[in-house]
mmCIF file of C-alpha atoms in Angstrom:
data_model
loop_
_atom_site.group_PDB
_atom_site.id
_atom_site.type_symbol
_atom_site.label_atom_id
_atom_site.label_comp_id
_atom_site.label_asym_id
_atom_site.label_seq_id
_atom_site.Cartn_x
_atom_site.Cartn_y
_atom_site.Cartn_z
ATOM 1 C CA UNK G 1 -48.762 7.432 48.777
ATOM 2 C CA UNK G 2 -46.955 4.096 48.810
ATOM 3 C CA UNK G 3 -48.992 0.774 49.345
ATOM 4 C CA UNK G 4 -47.325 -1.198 51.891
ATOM 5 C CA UNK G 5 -48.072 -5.301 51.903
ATOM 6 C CA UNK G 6 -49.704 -6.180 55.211
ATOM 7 C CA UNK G 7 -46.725 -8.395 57.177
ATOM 8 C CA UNK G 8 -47.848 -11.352 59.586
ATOM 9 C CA UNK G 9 -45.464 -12.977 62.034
ATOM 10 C CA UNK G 10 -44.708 -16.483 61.746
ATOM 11 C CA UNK G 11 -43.662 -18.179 64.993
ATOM 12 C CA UNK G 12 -40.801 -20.464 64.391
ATOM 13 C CA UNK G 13 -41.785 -24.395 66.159
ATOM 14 C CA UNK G 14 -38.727 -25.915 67.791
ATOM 15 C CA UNK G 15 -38.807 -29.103 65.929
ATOM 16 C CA UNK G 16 -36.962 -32.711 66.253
ATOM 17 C CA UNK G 17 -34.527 -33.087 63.088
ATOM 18 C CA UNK G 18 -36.455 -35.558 61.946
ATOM 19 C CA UNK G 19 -39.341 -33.072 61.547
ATOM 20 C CA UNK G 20 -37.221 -30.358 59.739
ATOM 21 C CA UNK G 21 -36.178 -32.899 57.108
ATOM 22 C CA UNK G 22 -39.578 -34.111 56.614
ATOM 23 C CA UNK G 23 -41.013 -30.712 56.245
ATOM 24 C CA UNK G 24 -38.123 -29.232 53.946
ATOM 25 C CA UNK G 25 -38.708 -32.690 51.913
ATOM 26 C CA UNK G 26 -42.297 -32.004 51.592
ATOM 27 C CA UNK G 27 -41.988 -28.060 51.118
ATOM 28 C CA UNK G 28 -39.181 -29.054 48.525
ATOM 29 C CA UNK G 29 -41.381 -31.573 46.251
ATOM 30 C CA UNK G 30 -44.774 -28.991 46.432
ATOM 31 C CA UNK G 31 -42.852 -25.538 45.318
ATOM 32 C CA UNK G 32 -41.353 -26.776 42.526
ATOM 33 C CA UNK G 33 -43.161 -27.040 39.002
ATOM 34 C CA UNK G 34 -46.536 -28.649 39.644
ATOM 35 C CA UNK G 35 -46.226 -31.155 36.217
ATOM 36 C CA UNK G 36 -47.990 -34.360 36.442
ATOM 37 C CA UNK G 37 -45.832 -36.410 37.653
ATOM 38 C CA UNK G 38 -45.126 -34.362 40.808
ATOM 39 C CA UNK G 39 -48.562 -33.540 41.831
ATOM 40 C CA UNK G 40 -48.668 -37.829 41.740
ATOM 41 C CA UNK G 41 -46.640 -37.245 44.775
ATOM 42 C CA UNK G 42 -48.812 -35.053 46.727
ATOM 43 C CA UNK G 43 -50.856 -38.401 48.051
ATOM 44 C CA UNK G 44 -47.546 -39.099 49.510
ATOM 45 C CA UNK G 45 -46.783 -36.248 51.107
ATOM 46 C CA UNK G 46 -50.081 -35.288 52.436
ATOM 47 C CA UNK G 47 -49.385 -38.704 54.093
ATOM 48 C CA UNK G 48 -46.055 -37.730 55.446
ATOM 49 C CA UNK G 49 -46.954 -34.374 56.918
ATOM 50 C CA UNK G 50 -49.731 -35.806 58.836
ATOM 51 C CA UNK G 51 -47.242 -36.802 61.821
ATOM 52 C CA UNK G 52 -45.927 -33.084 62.080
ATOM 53 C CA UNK G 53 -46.739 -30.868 64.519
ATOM 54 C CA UNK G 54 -50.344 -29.057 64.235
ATOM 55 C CA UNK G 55 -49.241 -26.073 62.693
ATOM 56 C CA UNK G 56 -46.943 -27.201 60.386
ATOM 57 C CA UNK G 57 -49.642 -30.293 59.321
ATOM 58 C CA UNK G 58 -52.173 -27.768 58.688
ATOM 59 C CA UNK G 59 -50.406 -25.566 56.601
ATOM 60 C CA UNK G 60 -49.174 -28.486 54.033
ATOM 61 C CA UNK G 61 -52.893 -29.528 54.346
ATOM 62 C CA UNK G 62 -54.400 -25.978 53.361
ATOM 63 C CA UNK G 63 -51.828 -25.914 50.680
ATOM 64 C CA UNK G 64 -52.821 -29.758 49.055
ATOM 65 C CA UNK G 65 -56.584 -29.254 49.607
ATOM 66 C CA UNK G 66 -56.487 -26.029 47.453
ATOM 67 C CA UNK G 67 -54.560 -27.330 45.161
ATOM 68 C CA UNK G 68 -56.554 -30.533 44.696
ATOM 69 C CA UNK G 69 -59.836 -27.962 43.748
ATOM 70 C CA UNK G 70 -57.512 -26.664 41.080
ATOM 71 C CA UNK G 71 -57.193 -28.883 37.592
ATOM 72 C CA UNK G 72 -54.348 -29.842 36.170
ATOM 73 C CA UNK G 73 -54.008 -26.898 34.204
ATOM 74 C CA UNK G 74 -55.604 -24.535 36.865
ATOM 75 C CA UNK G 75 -52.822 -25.175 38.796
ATOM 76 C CA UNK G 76 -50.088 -24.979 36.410
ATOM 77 C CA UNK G 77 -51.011 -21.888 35.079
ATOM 78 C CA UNK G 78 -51.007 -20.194 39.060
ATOM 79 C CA UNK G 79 -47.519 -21.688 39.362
ATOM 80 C CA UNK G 80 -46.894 -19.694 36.130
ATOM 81 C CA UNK G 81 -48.846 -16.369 36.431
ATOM 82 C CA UNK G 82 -47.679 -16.212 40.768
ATOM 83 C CA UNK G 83 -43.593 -17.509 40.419
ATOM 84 C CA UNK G 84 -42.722 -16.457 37.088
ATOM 85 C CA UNK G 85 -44.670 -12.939 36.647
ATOM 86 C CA UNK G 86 -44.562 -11.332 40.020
ATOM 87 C CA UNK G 87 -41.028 -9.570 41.045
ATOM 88 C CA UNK G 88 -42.056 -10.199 44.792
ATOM 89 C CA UNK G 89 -42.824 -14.075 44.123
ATOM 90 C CA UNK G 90 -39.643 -15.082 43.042
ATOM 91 C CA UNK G 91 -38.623 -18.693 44.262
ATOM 92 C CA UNK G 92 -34.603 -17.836 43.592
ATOM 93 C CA UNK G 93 -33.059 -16.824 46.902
ATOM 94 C CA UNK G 94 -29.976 -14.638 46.124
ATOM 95 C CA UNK G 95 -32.949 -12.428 44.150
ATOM 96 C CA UNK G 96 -33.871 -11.068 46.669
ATOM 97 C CA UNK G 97 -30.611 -9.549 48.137
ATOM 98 C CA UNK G 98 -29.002 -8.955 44.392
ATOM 99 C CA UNK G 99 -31.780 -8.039 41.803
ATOM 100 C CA UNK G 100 -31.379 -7.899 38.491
ATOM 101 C CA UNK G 101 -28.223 -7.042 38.309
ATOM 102 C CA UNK G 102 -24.699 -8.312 37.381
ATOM 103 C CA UNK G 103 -23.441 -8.666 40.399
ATOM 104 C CA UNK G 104 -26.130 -11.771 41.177
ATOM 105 C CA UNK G 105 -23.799 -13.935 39.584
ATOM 106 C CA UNK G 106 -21.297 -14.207 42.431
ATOM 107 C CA UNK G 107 -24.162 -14.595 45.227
ATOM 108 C CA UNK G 108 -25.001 -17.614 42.909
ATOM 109 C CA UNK G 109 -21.142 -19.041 42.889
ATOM 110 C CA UNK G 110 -21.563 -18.921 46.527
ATOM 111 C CA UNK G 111 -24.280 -21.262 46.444
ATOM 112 C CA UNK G 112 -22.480 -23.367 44.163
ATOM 113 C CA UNK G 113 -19.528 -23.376 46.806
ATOM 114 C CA UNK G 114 -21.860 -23.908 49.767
ATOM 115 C CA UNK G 115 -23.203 -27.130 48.003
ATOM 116 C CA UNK G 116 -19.715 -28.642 47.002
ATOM 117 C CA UNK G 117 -18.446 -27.848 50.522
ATOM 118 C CA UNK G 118 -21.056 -29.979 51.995
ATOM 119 C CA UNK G 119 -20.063 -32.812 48.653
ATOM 120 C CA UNK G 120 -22.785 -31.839 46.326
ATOM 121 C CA UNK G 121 -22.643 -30.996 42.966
ATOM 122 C CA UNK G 122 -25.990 -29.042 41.779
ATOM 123 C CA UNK G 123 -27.823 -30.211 39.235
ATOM 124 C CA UNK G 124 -27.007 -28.201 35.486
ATOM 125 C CA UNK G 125 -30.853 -27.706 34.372
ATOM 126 C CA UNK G 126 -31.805 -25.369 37.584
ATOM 127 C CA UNK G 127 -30.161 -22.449 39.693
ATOM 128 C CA UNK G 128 -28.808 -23.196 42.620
ATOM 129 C CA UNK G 129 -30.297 -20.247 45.232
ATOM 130 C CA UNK G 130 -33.551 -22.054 43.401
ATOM 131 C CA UNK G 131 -35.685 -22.756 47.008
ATOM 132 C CA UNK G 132 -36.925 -26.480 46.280
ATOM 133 C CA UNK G 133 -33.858 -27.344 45.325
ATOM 134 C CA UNK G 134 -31.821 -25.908 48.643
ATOM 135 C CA UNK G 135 -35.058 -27.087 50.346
ATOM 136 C CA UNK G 136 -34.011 -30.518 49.084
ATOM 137 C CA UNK G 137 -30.602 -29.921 50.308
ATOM 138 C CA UNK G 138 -31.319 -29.014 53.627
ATOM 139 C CA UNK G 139 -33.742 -32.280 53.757
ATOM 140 C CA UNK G 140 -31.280 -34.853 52.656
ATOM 141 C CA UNK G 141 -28.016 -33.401 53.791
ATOM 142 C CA UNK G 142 -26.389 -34.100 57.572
ATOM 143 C CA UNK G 143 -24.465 -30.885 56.925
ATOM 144 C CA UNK G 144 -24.991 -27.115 58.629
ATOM 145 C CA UNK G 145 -24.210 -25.262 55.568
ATOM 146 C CA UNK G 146 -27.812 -26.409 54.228
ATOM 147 C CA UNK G 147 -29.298 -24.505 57.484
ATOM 148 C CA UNK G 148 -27.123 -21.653 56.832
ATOM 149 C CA UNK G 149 -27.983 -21.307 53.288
ATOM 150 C CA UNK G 150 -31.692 -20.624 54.473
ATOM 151 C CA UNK G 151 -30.782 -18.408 57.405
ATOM 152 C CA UNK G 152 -28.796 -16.371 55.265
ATOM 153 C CA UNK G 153 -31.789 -16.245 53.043
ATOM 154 C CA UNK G 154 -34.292 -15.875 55.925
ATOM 155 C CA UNK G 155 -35.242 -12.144 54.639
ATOM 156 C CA UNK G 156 -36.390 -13.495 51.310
ATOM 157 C CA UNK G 157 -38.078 -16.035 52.291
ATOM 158 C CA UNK G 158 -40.265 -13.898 54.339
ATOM 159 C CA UNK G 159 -40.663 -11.530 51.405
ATOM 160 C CA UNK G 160 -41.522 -14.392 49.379
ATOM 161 C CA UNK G 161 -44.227 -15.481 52.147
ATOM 162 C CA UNK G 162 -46.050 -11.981 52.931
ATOM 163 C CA UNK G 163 -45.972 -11.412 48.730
ATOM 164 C CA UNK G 164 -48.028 -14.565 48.483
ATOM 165 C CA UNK G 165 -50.245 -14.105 51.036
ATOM 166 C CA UNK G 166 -50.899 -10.519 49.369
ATOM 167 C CA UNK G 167 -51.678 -12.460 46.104
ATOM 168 C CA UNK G 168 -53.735 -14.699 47.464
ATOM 169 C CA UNK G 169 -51.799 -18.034 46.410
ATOM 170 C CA UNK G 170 -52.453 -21.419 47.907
ATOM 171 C CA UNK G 171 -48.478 -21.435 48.047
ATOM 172 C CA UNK G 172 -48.064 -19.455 51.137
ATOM 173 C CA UNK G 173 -49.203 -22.101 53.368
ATOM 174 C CA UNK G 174 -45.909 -23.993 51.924
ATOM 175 C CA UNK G 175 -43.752 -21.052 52.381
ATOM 176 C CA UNK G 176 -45.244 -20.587 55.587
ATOM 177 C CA UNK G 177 -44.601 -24.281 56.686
ATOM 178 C CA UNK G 178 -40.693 -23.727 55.675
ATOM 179 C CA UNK G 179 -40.945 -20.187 58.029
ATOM 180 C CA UNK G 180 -42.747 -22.358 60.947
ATOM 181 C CA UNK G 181 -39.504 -24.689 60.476
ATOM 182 C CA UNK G 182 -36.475 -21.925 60.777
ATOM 183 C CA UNK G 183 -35.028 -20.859 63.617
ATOM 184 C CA UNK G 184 -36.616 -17.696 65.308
ATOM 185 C CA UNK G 185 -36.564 -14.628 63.185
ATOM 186 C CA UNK G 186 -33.706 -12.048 64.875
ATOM 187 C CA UNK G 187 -35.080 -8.304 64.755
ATOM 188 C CA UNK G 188 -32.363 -7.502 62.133
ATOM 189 C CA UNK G 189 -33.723 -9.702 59.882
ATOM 190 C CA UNK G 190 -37.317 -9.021 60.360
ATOM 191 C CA UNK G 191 -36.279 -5.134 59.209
ATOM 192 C CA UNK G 192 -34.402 -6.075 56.149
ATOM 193 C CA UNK G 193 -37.507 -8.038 54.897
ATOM 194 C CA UNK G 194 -39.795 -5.232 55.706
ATOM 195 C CA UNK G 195 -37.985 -2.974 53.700
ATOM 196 C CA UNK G 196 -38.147 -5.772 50.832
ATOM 197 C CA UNK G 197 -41.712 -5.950 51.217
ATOM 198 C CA UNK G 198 -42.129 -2.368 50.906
ATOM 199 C CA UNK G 199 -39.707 -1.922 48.158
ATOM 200 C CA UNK G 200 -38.633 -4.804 46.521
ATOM 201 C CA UNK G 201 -35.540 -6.559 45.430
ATOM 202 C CA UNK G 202 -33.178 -3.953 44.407
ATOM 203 C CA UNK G 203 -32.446 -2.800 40.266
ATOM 204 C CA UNK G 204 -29.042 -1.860 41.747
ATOM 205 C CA UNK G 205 -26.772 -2.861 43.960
ATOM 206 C CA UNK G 206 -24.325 0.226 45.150
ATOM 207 C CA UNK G 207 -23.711 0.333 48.785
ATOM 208 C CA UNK G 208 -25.708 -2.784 49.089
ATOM 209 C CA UNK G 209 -24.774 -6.343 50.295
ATOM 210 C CA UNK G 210 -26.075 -9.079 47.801
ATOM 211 C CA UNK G 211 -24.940 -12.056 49.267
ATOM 212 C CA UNK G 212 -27.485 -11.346 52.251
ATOM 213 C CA UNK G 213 -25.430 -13.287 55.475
ATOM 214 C CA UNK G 214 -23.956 -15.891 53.152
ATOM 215 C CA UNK G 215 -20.420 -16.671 53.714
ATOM 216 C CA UNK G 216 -17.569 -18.093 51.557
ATOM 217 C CA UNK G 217 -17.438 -22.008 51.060
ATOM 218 C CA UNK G 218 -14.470 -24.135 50.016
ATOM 219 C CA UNK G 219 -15.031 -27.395 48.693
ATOM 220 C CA UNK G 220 -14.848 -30.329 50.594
ATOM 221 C CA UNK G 221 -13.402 -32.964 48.281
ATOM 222 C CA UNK G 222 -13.982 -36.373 46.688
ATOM 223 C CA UNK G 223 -17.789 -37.738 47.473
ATOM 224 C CA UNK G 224 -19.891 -35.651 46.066
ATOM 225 C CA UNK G 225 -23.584 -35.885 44.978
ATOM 226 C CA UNK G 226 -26.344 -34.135 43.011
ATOM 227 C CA UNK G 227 -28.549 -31.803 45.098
ATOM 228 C CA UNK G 228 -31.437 -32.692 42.570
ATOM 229 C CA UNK G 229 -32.706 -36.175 41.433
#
């Protein structure tokens, strides 16, 4: 018999824009690699997050006081054993929808595109479906295409968020602020991620879409900057 991963609905807030770029800011700077001199932040953004709304404030807040029971190393070593060791975990976007396969490559030029549409150029050391970093996007950016990036992605996300509840890792409450900050989950998209749940990104692609909702991007021109600083 197959285990299926319990799945807990999320209700999306309807939140100022202010809010959403605070929250994707904070959600942005606490996924990524815990090394010293980012958990120095986490003062800053417990500080920030404390004007969100309640459910949003409190998940940010369950995430930092776990993490500040953890050691330095504690904590690193999580990040390590929960992101880079667990197929469901995975904090790369187009994963989901592509795999491990060849064909992952183009879902990631069409992040590439999405970014330089909007005038960004991605940073060379890190993917760009990599969810801090389109986090980061989304928080800094005027543009739509950073909002359709994520709703593209919406499936994974939520496969990313009922994994790490399943784990348990302090890092759901984060992934579960960025769910409380989307728009409301359509029932199309709630199916797609149950199936992920239950079966995990796919080992091959035939007859399957891997660029999830994503569309094709055409650069915008002259003023660009880098997504990550």
């Amino acid at each position: 018999m197959r285990l299926k991963l319990p799945t807990r609905k999320v209700t999306a807030l309807p939140l100022s824009a202010e809010d959403g770029r605070l929250a994707h800011m904070a959600a942005s700077i606490l996924l990524d690699y815990p090394t010293e001199e980012r958990r120095a932040r986490f003062a800053a953004v417990a500080a920030s997050v404390a004007s969100l709304p309640d459910p949003l404030r409190n998940a940010f807040e369950a995430f930092l006081t776990q993490a500040d029971a953890m050691t330095q190393q504690e904590l690193e070593i999580h990040f390590t054993a929960t992101f880079d060791l667990k197929r469901k975990c995975c904090p790369y976007l187009s994963y989901y929808a592509a795999g491990d396969t060849r064909r992952r490559g183009m879902a990631l030029v069409r992040f590439v595109e999405a970014y330089r549409a909007a005038g960004w150029e991605v940073a060379a050391e890190e993917l760009p479906d990599y969810l801090p970093m389109v986090l980061e996007f989304s928080a800094l950016s005027d543009s739509p295409i950073a909002q359709e990036l994520l709703a593209a992605h919406r499936d994974g996300i939520e496969v990313l968020r009922t994994a790490l509840e399943a784990v348990p890792s302090p890092y759901a409450h984060v992934v579960e602020a960025v769910s409380l900050s989307l728009p409301k989950i359509d029932e199309e998209t709630r199916q797609r991620y149950l199936n992920l749940v239950n079966e995990g990104p796919p080992t091959e692609t035939v007859g399957m879409t891997f660029l999830g909702n994503l569309k094709p991007f055409s650069p915008s021109g002259a003023n660009s900057e880098d997504v990550r600083v």
